[in-house]
Coordinates of C-alpha atoms and ligand atoms in Angstrom, one line a residue:
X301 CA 37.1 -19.9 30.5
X302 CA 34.8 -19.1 27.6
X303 CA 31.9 -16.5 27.9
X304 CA 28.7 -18.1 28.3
X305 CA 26.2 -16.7 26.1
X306 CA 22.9 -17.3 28.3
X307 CA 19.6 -17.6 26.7
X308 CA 18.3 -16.5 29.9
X309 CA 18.8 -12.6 29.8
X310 CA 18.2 -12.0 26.1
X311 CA 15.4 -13.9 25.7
X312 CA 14.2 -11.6 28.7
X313 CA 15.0 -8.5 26.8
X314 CA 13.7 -9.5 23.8
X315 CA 10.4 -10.0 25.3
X316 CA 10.9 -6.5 26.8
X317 CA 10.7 -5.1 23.8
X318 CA 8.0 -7.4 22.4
X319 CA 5.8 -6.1 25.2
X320 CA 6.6 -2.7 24.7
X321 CA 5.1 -3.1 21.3
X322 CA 2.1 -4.5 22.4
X323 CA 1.6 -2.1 24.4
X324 CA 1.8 0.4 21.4
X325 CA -0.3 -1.6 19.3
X326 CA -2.7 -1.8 22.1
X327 CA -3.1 1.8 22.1
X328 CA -4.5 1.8 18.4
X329 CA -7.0 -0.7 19.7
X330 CA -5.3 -3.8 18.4
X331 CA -4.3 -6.8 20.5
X332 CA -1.9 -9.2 19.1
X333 CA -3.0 -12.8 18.9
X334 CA -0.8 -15.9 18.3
X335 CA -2.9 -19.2 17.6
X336 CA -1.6 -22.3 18.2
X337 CA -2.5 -25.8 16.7
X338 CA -1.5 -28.8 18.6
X339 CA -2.9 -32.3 17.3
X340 CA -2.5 -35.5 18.9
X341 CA -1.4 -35.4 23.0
X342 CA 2.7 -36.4 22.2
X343 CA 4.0 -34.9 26.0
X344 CA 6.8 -32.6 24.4
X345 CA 4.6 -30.7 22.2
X346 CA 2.2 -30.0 25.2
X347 CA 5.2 -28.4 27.3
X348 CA 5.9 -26.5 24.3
X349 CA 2.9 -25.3 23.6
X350 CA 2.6 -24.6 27.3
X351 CA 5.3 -22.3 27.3
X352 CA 4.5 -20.5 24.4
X353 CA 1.3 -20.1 26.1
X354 CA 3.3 -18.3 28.9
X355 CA 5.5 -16.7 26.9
X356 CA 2.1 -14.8 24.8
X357 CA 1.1 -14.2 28.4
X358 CA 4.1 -12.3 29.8
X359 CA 4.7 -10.1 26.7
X360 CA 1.0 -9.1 26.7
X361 CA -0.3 -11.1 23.8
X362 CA -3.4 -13.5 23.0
X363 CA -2.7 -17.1 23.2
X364 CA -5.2 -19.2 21.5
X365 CA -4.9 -23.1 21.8
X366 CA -6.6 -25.0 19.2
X367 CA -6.4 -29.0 20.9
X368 CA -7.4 -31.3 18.0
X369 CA -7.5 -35.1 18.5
X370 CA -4.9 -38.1 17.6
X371 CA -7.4 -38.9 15.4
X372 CA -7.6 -35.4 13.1
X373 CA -8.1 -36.0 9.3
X374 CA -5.7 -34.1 7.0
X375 CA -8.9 -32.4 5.9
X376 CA -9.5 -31.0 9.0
X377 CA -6.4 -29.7 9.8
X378 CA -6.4 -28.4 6.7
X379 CA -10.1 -26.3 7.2
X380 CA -8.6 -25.4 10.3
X381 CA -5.7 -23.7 9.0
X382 CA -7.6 -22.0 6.3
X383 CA -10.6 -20.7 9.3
X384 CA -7.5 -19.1 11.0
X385 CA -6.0 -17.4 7.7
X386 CA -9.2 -15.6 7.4
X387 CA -9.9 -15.0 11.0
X388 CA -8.8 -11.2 11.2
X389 CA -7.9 -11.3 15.0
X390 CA -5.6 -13.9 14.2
X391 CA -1.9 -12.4 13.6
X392 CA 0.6 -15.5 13.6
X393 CA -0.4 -19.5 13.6
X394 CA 1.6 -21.9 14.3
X395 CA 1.1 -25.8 13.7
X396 CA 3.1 -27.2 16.6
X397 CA 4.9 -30.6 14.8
X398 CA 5.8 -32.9 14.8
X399 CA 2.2 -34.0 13.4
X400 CA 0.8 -37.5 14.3
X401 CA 2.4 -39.8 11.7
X402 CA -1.4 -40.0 9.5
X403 CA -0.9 -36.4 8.4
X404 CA 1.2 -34.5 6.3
X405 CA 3.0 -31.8 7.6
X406 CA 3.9 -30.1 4.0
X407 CA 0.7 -29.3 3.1
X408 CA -0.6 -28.1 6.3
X409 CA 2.4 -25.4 6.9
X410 CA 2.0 -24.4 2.9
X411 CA -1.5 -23.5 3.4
X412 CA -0.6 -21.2 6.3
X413 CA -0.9 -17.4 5.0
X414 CA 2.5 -16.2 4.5
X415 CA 1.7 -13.2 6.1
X416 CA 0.8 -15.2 9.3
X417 CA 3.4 -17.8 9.0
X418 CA 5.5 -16.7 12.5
X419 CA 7.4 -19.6 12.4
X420 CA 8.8 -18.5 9.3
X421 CA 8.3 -21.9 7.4
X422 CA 6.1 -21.4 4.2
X423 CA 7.8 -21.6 1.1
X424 CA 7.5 -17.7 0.7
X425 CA 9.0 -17.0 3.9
X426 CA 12.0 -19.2 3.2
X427 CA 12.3 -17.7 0.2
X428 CA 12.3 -14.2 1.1
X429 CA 14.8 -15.5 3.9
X430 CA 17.1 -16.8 1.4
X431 CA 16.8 -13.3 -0.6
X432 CA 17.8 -11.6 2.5
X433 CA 14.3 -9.4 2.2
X434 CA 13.3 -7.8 5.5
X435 CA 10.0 -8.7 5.3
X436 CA 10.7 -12.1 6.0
X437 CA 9.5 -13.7 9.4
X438 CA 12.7 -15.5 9.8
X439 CA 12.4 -18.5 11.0
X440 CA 12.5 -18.6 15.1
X441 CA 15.6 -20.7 16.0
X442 CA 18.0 -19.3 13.4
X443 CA 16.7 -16.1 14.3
X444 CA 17.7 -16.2 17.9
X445 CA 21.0 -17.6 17.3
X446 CA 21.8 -14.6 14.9
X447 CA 20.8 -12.3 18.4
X448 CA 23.2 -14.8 20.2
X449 CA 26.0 -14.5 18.5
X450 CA 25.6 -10.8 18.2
X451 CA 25.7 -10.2 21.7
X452 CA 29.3 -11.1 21.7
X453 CA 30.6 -10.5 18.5
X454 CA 28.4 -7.2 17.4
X455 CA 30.9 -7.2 13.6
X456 CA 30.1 -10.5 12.4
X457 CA 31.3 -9.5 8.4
X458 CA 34.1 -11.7 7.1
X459 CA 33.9 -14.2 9.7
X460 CA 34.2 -18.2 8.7
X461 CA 31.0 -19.6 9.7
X462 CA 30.7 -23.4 9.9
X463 CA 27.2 -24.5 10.1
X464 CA 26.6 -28.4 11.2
X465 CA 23.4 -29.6 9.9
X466 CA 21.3 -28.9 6.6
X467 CA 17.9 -28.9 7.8
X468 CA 15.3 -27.0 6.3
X469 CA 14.2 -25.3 9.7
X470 CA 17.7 -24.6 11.3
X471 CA 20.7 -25.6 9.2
X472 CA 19.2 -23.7 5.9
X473 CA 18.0 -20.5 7.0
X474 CA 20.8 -20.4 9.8
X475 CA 23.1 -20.1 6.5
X476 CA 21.4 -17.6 5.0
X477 CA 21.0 -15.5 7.7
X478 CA 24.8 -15.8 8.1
X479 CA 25.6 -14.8 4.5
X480 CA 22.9 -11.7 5.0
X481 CA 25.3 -10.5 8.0
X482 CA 28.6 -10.9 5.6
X483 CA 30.0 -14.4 7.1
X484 CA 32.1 -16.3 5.0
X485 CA 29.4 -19.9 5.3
X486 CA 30.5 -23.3 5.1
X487 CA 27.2 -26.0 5.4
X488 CA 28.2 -29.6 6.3
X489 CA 26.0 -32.5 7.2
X490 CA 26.4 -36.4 7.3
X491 CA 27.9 -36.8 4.3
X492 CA 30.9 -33.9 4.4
X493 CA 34.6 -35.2 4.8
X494 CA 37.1 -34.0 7.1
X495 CA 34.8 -32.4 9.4
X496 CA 36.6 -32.3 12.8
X497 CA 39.4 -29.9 10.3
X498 CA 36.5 -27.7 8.5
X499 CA 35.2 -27.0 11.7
X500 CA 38.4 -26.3 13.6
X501 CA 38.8 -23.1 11.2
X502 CA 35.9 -21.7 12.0
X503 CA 35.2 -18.6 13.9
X504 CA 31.5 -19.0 14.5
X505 CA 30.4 -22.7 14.7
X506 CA 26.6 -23.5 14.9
X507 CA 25.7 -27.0 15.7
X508 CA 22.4 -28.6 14.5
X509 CA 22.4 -32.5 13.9
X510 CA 20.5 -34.1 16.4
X511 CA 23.5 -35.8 18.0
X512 CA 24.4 -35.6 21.8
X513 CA 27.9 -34.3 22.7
X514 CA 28.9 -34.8 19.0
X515 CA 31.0 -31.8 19.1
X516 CA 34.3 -32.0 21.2
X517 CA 37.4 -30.2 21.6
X518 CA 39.0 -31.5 18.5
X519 CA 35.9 -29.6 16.6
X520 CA 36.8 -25.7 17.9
X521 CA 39.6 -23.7 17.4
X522 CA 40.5 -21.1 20.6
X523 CA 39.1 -17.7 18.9
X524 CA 35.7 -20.0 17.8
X525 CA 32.1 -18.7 19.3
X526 CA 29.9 -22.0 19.3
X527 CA 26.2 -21.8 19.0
X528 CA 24.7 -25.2 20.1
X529 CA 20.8 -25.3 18.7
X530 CA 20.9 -29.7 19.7
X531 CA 18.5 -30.7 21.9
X532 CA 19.0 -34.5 23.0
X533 CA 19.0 -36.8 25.9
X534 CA 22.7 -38.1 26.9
X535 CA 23.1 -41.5 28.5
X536 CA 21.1 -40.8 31.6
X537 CA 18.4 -39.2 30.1
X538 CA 19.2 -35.7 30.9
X539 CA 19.2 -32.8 28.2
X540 CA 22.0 -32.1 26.3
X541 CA 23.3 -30.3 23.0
X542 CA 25.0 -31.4 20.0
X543 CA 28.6 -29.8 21.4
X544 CA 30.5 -31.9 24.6
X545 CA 30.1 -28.6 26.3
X546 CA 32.5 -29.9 29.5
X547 CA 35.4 -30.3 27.2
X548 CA 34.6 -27.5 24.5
X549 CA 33.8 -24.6 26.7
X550 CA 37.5 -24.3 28.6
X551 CA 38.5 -24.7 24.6
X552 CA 36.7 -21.8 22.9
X553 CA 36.1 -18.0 23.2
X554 CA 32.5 -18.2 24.0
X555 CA 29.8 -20.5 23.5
X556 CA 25.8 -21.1 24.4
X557 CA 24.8 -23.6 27.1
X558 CA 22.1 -26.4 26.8
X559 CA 19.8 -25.9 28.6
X560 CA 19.4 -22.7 29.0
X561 CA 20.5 -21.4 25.0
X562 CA 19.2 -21.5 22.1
X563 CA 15.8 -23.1 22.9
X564 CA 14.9 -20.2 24.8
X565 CA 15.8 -17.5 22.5
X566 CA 13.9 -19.2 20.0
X567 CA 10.6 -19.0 21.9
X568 CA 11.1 -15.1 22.2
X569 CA 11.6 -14.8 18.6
X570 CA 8.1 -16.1 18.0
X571 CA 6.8 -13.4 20.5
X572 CA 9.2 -11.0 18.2
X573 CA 7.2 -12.6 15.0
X574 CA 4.0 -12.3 16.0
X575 CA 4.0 -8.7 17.2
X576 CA 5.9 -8.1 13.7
X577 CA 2.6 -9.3 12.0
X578 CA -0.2 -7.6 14.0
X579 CA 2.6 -4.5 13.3
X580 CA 1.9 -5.3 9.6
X581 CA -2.0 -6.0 9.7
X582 CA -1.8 -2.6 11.7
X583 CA -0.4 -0.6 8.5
X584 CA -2.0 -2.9 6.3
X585 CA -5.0 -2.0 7.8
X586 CA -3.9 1.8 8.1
Ligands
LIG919 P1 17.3 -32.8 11.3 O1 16.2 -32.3 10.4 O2 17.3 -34.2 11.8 O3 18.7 -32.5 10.5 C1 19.9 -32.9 11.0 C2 21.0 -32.5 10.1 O4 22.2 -32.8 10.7 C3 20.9 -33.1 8.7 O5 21.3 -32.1 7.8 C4 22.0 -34.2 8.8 O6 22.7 -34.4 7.6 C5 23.0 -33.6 9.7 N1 23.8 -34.6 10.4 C6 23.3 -35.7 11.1 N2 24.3 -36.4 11.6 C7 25.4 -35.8 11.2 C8 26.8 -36.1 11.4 N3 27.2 -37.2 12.1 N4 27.7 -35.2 10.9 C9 27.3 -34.2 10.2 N5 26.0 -33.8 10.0 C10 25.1 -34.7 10.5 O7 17.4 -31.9 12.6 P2 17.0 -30.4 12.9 O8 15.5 -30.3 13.0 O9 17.7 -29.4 12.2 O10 17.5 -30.3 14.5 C11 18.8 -30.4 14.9 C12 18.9 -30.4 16.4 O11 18.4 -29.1 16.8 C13 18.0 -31.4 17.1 O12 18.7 -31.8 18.3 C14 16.8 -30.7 17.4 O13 16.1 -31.2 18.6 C15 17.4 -29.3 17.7 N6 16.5 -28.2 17.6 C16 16.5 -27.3 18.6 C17 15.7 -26.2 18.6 C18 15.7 -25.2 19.7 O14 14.9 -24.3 19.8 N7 16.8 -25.2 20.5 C19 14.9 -25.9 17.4 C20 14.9 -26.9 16.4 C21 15.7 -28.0 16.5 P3 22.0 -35.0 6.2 O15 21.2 -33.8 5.7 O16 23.1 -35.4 5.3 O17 21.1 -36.1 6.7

């Protein structure tokens, strides 16, 4: 039986701690303030912005909603962007995407102010990710898998990493994170050969394609920790990772459900973020 790594209890402590700083912050008269911009009315951005809207509210922080219609021009969004950069009360924003299919998701996250950018997605902030720099806002879902795997394996130097999926929001930074904490990283993604035998070596797998139950026993080796970031739909509709977890799990040492994993680890790391930059506005201010 492998150890479950539940998103559950750290996400819970991490907030812990997020409120804690809040509180602190609060007592030099600032209050933290995450903005959020949500365009268009597609259903799974409005639960996610819901929760992150409950998320802000148990750690103590200001949740702002911007709703902008289906119909938003690229200017706008833009103008939008560039009001909140300036708007001092304003510590993180986010643009929740995906964007209605008129606009142009590039532009709108490169205009964000680095220095505001929680999600961690400007080009500074993935470069300063990729340098290993501290002053990064790394991005939220890597982020939270790094505190996953760390709560069972607290040494991760020298380990063989295998990360599935070269995206520039998970698979990338997840890399780079790995290399910053000593792992040996090997990236695949749709076009890499042998994969089944690559991943069978490794001792931390992370999985991030997009595929349901892609990952089966044949995929893990018995020492292996696997990190499932997939969020899909099986058969019957019903949410499911990348990884078979019903075969895998018996198969491995430890591994992270779905739901119940990743996903909500990487909604505390935004609340980690955003703290971090009224922290910095704080001293920048100081
Ligand atoms: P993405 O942008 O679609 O990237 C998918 C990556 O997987 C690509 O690099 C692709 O390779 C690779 N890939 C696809 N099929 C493959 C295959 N058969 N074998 C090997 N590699 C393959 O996806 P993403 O945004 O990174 O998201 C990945 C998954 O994580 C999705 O299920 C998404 O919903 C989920 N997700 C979850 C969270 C969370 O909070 N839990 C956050 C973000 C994303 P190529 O580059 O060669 O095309």
């Amino acid at each position: 039986m492998a150890q479950i790594i539940r998103g559950k209890e750290l996400a819970a402590l991490c907030k812990q701690q997020v409120a804690e700083r809040v509180k602190a912050l609060e007592e030099r008269g600032v209050k933290p303030c995450l903005a959020v911009v949500l365009v268009g009315e597609n259903p799974a951005s409005k639960v996610y912005v819901a929760g992150k809207e409950k998320d802000c509210a148990e750690c103590g922080i200001l949740s702002r909603v911007l709703r902008m219609p289906e119909t938003t021009t690229q200017e706008e969004l833009l103008d939008t962007v560039k009001a909140l950069n300036k708007d001092e009360t304003v510590h993180g924003i986010l643009v929740q995407l995906p964007l209605p299919e008129h606009l142009s998701a590039q532009p709108i996250i490169e205009t964000i102010a680095p220095e505001k950018d929680v999600d961690g997605f400007t080009p500074i902030n993935t470069g300063l990710v990729s340098l290993g720099d501290a002053r990064a806002f790394y991005p939220c879902t890597p982020s939270g898998c790094m505190k996953m795997l760390y709560s069972v394996c607290p040494d991760l130097a020298g380990k063989r990493a295998v990360v599935l999926g070269r995206s520039n929001i998970v698979g990338k930074p997840m890399a780079s994170l790995l290399l910053a904490a000593d792992c040996t990283v090997t990236m695949c993604h749709s076009k890499t050969k042998d994969l089944a035998q690559i991943c069978r070596n490794a001792d931390i797998l992370v999985a991030a394609i997009g595929k349901a139950k892609f990952v089966t026993k044949e995929f893990v080796g018995k020492d292996a920790i696997v990190i499932d970031v997939g969020m899909n739909r099986d058969e019957n509709g019903k949410l499911c990772g990348d990884v078979d977890f019903d075969s895998v799990e018996p198969a491995v040492y430890a591994i992270t459900p779905v739901p119940g994993g990743v996903g909500l680890m990487t909604r505390a790391v935004l609340m980690e973020n955003t703290v971090k930059a009224a922290e910095n506005a704080c001293k920048t201010l100081a």
